[in-house]
GROMACS .gro file of C-alpha atoms in nm:
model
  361
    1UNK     CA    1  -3.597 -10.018   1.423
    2UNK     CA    2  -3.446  -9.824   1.661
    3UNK     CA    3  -3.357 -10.161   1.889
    4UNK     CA    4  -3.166 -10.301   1.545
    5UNK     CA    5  -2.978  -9.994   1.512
    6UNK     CA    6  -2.881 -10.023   1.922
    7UNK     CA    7  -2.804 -10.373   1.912
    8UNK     CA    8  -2.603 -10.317   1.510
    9UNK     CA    9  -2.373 -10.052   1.751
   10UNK     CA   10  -2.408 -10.266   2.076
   11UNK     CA   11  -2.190 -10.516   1.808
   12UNK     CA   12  -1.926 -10.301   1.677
   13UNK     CA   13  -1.851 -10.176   2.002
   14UNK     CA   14  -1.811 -10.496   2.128
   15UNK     CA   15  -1.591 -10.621   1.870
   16UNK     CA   16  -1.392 -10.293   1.901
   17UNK     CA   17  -1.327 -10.370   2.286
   18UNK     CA   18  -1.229 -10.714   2.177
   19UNK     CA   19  -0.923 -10.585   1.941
   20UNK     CA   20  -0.778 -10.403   2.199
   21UNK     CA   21  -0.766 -10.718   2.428
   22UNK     CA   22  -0.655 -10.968   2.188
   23UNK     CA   23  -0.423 -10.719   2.008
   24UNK     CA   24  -0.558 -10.870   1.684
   25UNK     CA   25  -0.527 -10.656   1.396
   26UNK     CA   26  -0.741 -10.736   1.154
   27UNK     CA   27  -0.709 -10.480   0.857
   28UNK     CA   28  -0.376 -10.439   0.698
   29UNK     CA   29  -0.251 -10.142   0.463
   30UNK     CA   30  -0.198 -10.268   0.130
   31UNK     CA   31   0.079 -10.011   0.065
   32UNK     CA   32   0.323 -10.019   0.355
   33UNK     CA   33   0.225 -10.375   0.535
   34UNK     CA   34   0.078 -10.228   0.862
   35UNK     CA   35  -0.168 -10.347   1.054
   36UNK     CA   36  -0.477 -10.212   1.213
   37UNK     CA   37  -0.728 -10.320   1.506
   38UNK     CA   38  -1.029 -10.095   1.350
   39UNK     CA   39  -1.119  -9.982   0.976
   40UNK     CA   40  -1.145  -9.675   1.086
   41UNK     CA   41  -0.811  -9.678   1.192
   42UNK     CA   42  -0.698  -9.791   0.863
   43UNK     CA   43  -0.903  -9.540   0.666
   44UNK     CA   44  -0.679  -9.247   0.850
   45UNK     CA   45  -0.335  -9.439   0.802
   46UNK     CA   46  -0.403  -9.457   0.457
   47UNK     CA   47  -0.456  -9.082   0.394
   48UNK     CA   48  -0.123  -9.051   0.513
   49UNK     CA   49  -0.025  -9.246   0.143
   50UNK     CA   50  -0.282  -9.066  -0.045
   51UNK     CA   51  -0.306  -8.707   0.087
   52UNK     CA   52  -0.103  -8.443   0.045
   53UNK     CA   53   0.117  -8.293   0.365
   54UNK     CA   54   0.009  -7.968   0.471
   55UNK     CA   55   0.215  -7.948   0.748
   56UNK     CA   56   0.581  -7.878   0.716
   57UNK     CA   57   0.878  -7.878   0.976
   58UNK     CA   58   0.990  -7.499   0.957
   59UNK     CA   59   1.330  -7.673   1.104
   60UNK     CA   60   1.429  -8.012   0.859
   61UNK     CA   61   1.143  -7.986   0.639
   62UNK     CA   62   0.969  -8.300   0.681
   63UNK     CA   63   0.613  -8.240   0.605
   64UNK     CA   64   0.303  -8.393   0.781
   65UNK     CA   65  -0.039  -8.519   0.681
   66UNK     CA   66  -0.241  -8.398   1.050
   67UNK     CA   67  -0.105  -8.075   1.307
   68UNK     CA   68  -0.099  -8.307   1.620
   69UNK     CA   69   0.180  -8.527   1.425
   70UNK     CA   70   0.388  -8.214   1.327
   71UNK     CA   71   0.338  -8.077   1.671
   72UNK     CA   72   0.511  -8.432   1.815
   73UNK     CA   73   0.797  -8.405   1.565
   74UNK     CA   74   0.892  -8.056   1.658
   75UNK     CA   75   0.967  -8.196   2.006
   76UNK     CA   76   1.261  -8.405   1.873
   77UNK     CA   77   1.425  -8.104   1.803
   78UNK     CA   78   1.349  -7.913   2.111
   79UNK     CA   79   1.409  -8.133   2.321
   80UNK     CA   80   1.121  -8.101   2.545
   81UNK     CA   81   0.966  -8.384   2.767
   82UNK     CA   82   0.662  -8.256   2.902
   83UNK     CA   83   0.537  -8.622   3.009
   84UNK     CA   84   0.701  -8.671   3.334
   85UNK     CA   85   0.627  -9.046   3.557
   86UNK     CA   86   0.476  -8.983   3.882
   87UNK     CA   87   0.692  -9.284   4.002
   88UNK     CA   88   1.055  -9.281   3.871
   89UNK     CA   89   1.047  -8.913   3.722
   90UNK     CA   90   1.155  -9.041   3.409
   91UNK     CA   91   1.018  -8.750   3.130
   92UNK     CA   92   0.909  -8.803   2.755
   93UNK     CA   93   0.784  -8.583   2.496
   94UNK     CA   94   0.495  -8.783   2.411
   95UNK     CA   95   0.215  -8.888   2.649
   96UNK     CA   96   0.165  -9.229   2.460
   97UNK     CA   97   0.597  -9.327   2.563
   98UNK     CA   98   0.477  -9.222   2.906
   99UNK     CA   99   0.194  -9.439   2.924
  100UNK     CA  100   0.390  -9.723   2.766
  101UNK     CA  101   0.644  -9.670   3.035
  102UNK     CA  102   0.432  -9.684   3.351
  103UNK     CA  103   0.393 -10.022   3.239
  104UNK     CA  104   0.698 -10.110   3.335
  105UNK     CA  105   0.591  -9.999   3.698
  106UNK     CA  106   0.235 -10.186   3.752
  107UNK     CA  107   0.343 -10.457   3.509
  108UNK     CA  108   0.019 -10.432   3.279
  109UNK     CA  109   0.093 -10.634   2.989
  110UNK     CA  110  -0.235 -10.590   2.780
  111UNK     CA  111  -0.117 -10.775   2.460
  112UNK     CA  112  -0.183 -11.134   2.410
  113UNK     CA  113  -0.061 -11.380   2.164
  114UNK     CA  114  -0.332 -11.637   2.142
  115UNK     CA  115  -0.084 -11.910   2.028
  116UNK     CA  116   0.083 -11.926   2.312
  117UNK     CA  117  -0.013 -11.718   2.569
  118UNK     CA  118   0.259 -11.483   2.569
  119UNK     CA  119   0.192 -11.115   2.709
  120UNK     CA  120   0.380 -10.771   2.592
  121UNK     CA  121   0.334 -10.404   2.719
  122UNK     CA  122   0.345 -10.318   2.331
  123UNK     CA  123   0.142 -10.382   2.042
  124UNK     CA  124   0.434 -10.383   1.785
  125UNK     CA  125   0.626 -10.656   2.049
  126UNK     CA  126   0.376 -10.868   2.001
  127UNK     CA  127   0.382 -10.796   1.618
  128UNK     CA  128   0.738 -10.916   1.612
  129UNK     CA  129   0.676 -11.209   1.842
  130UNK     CA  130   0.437 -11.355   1.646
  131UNK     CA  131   0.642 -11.408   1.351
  132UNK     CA  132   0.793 -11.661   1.581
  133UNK     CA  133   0.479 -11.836   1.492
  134UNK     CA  134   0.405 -11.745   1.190
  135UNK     CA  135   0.758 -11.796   1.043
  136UNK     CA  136   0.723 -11.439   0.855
  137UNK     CA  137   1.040 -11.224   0.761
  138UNK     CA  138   0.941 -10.958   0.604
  139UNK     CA  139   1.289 -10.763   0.619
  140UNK     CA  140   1.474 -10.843   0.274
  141UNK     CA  141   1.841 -10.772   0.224
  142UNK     CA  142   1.880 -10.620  -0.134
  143UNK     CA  143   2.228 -10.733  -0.206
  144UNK     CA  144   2.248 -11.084  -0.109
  145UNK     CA  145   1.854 -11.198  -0.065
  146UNK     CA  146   1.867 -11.322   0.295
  147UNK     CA  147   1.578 -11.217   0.502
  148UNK     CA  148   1.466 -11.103   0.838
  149UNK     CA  149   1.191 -11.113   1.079
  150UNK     CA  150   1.243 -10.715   1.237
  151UNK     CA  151   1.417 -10.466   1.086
  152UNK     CA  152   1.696 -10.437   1.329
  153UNK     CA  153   1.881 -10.766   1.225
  154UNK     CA  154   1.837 -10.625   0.857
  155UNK     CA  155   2.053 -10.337   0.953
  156UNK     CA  156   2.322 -10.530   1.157
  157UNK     CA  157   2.340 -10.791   0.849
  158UNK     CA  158   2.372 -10.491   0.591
  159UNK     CA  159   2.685 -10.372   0.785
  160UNK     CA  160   2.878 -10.689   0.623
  161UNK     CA  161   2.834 -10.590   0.327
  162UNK     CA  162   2.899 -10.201   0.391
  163UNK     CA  163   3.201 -10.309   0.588
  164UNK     CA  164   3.055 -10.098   0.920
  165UNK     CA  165   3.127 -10.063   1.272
  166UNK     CA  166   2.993  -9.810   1.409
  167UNK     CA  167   3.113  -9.915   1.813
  168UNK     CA  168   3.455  -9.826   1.869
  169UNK     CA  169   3.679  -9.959   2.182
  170UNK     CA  170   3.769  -9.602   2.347
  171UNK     CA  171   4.074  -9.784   2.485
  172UNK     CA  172   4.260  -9.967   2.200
  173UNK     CA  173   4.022  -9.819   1.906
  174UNK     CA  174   3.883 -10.190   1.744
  175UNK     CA  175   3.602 -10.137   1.619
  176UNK     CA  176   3.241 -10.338   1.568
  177UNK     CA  177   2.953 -10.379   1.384
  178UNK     CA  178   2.733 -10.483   1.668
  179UNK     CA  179   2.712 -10.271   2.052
  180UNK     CA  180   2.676 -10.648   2.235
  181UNK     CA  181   3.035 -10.709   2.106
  182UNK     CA  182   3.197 -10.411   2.206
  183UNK     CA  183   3.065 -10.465   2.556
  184UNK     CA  184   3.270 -10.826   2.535
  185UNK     CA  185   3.550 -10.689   2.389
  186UNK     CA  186   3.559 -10.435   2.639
  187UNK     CA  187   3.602 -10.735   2.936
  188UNK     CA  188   3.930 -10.792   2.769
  189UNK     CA  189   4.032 -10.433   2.911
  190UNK     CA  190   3.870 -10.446   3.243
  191UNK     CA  191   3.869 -10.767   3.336
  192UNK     CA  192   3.546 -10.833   3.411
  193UNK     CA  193   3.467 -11.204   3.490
  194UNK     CA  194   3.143 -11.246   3.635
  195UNK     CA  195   3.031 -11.627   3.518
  196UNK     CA  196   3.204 -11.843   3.787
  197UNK     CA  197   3.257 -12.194   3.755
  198UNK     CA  198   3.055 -12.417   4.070
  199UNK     CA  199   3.266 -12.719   4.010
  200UNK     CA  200   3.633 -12.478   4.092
  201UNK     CA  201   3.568 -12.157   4.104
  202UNK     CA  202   3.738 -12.056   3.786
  203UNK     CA  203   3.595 -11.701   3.636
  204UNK     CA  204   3.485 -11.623   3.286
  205UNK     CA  205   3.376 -11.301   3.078
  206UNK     CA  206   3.149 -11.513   2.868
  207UNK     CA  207   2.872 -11.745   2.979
  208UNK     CA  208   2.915 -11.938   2.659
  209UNK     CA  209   3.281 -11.956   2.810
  210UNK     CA  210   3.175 -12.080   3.077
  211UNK     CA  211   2.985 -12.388   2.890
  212UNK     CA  212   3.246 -12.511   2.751
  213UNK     CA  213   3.464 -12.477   3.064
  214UNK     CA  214   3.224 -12.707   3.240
  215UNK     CA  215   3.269 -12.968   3.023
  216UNK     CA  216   3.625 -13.052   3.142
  217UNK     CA  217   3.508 -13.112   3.429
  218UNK     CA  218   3.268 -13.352   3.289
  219UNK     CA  219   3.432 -13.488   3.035
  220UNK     CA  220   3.134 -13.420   2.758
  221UNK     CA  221   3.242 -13.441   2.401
  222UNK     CA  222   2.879 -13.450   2.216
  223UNK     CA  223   3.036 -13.391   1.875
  224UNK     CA  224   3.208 -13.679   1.692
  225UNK     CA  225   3.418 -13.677   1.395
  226UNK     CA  226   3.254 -13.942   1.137
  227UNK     CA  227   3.664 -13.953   0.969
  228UNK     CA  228   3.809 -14.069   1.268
  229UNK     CA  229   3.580 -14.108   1.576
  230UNK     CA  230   3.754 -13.827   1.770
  231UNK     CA  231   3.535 -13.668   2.004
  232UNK     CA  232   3.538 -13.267   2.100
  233UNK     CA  233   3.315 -13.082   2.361
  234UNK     CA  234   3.253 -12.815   2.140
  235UNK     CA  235   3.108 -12.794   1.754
  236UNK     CA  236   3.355 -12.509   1.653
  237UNK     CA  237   3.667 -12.770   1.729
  238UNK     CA  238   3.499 -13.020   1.531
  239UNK     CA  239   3.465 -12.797   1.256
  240UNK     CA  240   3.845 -12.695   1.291
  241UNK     CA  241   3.938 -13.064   1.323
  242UNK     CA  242   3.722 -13.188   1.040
  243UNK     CA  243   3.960 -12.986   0.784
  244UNK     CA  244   4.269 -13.163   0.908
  245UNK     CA  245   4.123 -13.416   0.667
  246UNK     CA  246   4.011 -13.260   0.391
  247UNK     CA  247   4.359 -13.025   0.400
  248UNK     CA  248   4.133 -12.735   0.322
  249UNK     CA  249   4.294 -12.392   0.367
  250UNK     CA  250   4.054 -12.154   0.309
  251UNK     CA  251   4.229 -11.839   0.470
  252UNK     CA  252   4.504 -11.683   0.255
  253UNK     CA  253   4.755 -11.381   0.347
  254UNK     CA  254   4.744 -11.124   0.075
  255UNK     CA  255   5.092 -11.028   0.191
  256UNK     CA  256   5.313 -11.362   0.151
  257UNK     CA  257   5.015 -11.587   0.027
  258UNK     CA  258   5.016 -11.810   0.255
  259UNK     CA  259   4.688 -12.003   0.377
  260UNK     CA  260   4.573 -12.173   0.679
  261UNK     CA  261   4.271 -12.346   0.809
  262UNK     CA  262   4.129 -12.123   1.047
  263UNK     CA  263   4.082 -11.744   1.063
  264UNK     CA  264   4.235 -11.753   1.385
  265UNK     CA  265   4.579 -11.861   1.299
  266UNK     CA  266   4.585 -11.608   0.961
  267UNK     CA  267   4.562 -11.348   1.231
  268UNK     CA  268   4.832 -11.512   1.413
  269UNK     CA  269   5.005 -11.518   1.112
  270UNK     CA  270   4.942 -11.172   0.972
  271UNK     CA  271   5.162 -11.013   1.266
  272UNK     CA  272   5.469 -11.176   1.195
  273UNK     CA  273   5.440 -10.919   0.882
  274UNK     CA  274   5.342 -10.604   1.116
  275UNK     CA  275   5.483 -10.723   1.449
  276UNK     CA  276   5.174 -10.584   1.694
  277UNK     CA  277   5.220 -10.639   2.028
  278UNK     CA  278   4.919 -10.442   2.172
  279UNK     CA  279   4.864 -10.657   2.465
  280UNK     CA  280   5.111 -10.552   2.789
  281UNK     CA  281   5.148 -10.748   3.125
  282UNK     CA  282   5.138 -10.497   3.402
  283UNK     CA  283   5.337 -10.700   3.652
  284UNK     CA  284   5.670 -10.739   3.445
  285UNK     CA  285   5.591 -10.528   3.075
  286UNK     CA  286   5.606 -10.863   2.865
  287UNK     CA  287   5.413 -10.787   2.521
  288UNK     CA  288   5.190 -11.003   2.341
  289UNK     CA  289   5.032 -11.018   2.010
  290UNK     CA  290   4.689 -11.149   2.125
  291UNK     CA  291   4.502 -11.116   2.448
  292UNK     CA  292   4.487 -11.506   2.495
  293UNK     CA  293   4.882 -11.514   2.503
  294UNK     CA  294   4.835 -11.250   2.810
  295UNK     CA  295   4.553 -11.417   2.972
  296UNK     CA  296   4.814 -11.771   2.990
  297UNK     CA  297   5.110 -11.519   3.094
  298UNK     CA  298   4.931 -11.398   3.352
  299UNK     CA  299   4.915 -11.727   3.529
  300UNK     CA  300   5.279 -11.699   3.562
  301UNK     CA  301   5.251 -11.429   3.817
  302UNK     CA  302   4.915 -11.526   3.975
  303UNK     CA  303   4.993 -11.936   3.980
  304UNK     CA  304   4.597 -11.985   3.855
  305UNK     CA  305   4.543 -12.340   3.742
  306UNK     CA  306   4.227 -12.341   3.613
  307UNK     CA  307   4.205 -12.662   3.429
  308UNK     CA  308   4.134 -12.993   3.589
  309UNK     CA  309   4.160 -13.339   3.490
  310UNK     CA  310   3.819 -13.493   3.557
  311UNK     CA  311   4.034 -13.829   3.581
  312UNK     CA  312   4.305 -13.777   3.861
  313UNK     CA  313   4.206 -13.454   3.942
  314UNK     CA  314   4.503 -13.259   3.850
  315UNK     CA  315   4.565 -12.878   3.734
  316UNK     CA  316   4.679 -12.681   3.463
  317UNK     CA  317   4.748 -12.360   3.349
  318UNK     CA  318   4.622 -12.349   3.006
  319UNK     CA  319   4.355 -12.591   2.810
  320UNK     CA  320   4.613 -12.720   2.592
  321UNK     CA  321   4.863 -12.873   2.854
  322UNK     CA  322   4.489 -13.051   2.975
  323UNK     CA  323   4.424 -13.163   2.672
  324UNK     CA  324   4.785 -13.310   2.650
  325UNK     CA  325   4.743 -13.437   2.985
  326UNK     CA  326   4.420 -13.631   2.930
  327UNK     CA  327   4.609 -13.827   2.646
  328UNK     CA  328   4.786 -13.978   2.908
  329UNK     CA  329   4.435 -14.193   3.020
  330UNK     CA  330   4.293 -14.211   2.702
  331UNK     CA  331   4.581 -14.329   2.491
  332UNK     CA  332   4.431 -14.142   2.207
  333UNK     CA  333   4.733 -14.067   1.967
  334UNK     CA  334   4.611 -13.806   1.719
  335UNK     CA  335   4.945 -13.687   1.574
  336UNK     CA  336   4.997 -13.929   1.267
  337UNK     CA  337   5.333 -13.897   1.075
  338UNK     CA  338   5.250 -13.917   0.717
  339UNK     CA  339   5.586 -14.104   0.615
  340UNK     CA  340   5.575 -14.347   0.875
  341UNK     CA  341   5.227 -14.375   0.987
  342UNK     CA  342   5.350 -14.388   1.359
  343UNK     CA  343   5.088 -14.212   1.598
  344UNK     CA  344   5.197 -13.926   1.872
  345UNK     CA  345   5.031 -13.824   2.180
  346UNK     CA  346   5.136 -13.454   2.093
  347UNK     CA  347   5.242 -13.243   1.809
  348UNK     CA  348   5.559 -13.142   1.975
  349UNK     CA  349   5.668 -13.552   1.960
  350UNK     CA  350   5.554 -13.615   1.614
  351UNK     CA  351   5.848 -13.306   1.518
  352UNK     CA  352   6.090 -13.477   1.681
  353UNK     CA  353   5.986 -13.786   1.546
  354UNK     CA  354   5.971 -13.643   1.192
  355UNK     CA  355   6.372 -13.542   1.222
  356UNK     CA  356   6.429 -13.907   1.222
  357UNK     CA  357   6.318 -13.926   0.887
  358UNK     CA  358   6.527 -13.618   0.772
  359UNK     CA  359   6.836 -13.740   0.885
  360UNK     CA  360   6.855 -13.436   1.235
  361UNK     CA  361   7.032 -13.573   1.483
   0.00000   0.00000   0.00000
């Protein structure tokens, strides 16, 4: 009897040293969704639904089923780290965050995903990752039903429809609803240009910048137009271009009403009505209404040509006067005049064209 009983325990203890390899979690909480390796460990989470909380915060209030959990919280208002790394010095208040962080040190990744292989110093990162696998998203938005896989991309898609951006520009005082943008808006102040072209050298804030840069030099244009045939290097232009078929306008001015195509050229629009020049050359004090219109001034001063014809190899300025340029090898004529039908190389021809028809000398 007594071997049974060994060899019963001899079991659990090996399937107990098992969870905490494989990270598998086994038994779920039917009231709040988590997950645990052990029952036992589930039997105690679930107290905290069912019990009462004997232990309150004597600062906020916030009660607590066990002591040891109440003693943790008090820390976040004391401040105290008492969990310092003998490496790095780094301090925490709790001894699991210090543990978690040494990890960062020996690079002990203890949590596996057995679908494909993938290793995590956390137990809730691998959690998230494997709803990579498993497709879940258990994160619903309650206003227009679109859901999430973590929590996190819940709260940055909530802040559309609450309208808020919490990371202001300490500079100019634009705002965002995300901290990654602010950090590329804030490029536009500094300067900062570290994605460098191989092919000339040319400087970008943006990697994706930087993609589409490269394809002037190679001459890529993956995205056709199934109208016309034209060809772009990037989806965004055929997306523009598409709706100078359709004459959609789905951007109106709610001062002069208005409309135009693209987002981008309401804004344009919208300060002939205020007049905001924000954006200043320091070389010679010219004013601009949007940081692109400075970036081409700029050029003026600092000669930059940027842009090369993958054809002949020459050099522009700005993208446009490229573009313009490579008509001149491709023949393409995209600028049709709608009385007429006669086909221009660029818009600025197909206006003088169209005075013919008007009777402007």
């Amino acid at each position: 009897m007594v071997k049974v009983h060994c060899c019963k325990y001899k079991n659990i203890f090996l399937t107990y040293k098992m969870d905490t390899h494989t990270g598998e979690k086994a038994y779920s909480c039917q009231i709040c969704g988590c997950t645990f390796s052990q029952n036992s460990a589930l039997q105690k989470h679930i107290r905290t639904h069912t019990e009462g909380k004997a232990y309150s915060c004597q600062i906020c209030g916030s009660t607590f089923s066990k002591s040891d959990r109440l003693k943790r919280h008090v820390l976040t208002h004391t401040g105290e780290k008492p969990y310092s790394c003998d490496v790095c010095g780094s301090a925490f208040a709790h001894s699991f965050h210090l543990k978690t962080h040494k990890r960062t040190h020996t690079g002990e990744k203890p949590y596996s995903c057995q679908v494909c292989g993938s290793a995590f110093t956390q137990s809730s990162h691998l959690q998230k990752h494997m709803r990579t696998h498993t497709g879940e998203k258990p994160f619903s938005c309650k206003d227009c039903e679109a859901k999430f896989s973590m929590n996190y991309y819940l709260k940055i898609h909530m802040r559309k429809h609450t309208g808020q951006r919490p990371f202001s520009c300490q500079i100019c005082g634009s705002t965002f609803s995300q901290n990654s943008s602010l950090k590329k808006h804030m490029q536009t102040h500094t300067g900062e240009k570290p994605f460098s072209c191989h092919v000339c050298g040319s400087k970008f804030s943006q990697s994706s910048h930087l993609r589409n840069h490269i394809k002037t030099h190679t001459g890529e244009k993956p995205y056709d137009c199934k109208v016309c045939g034209l060809a772009f290097s990037e989806r965004s232009s055929l997306r523009k271009h598409t709706l100078t078929h359709t004459g959609e306008k789905p951007h109106s001015c709610q001062v002069c009403e208005a409309a135009f195509s693209q987002s981008s050229h309401l804004k344009y629009h919208m300060l002939t009505h205020t007049g905001g020049k924000p954006y200043t050359c320091q070389v010679c004090g010219s004013a601009f209404s949007h940081d692109s219109s400075l970036k081409n001034h700029m050029r003026t001063h600092t000669g930059e040509k940027p842009y090369s014809c993958y054809v002949c190899g020459s050099t522009f300025s700005q993208d446009s006067s490229l573009r313009n340029h490579i008509r001149t090898h491709t023949g393409e004529k995209p600028f049709n005049c709608h009385v007429c039908k006669s086909a221009f190389s660029q818009i600025s021809h197909l206006k003088r064209h169209m005075q013919t028809h008007m009777g402007v000398e």
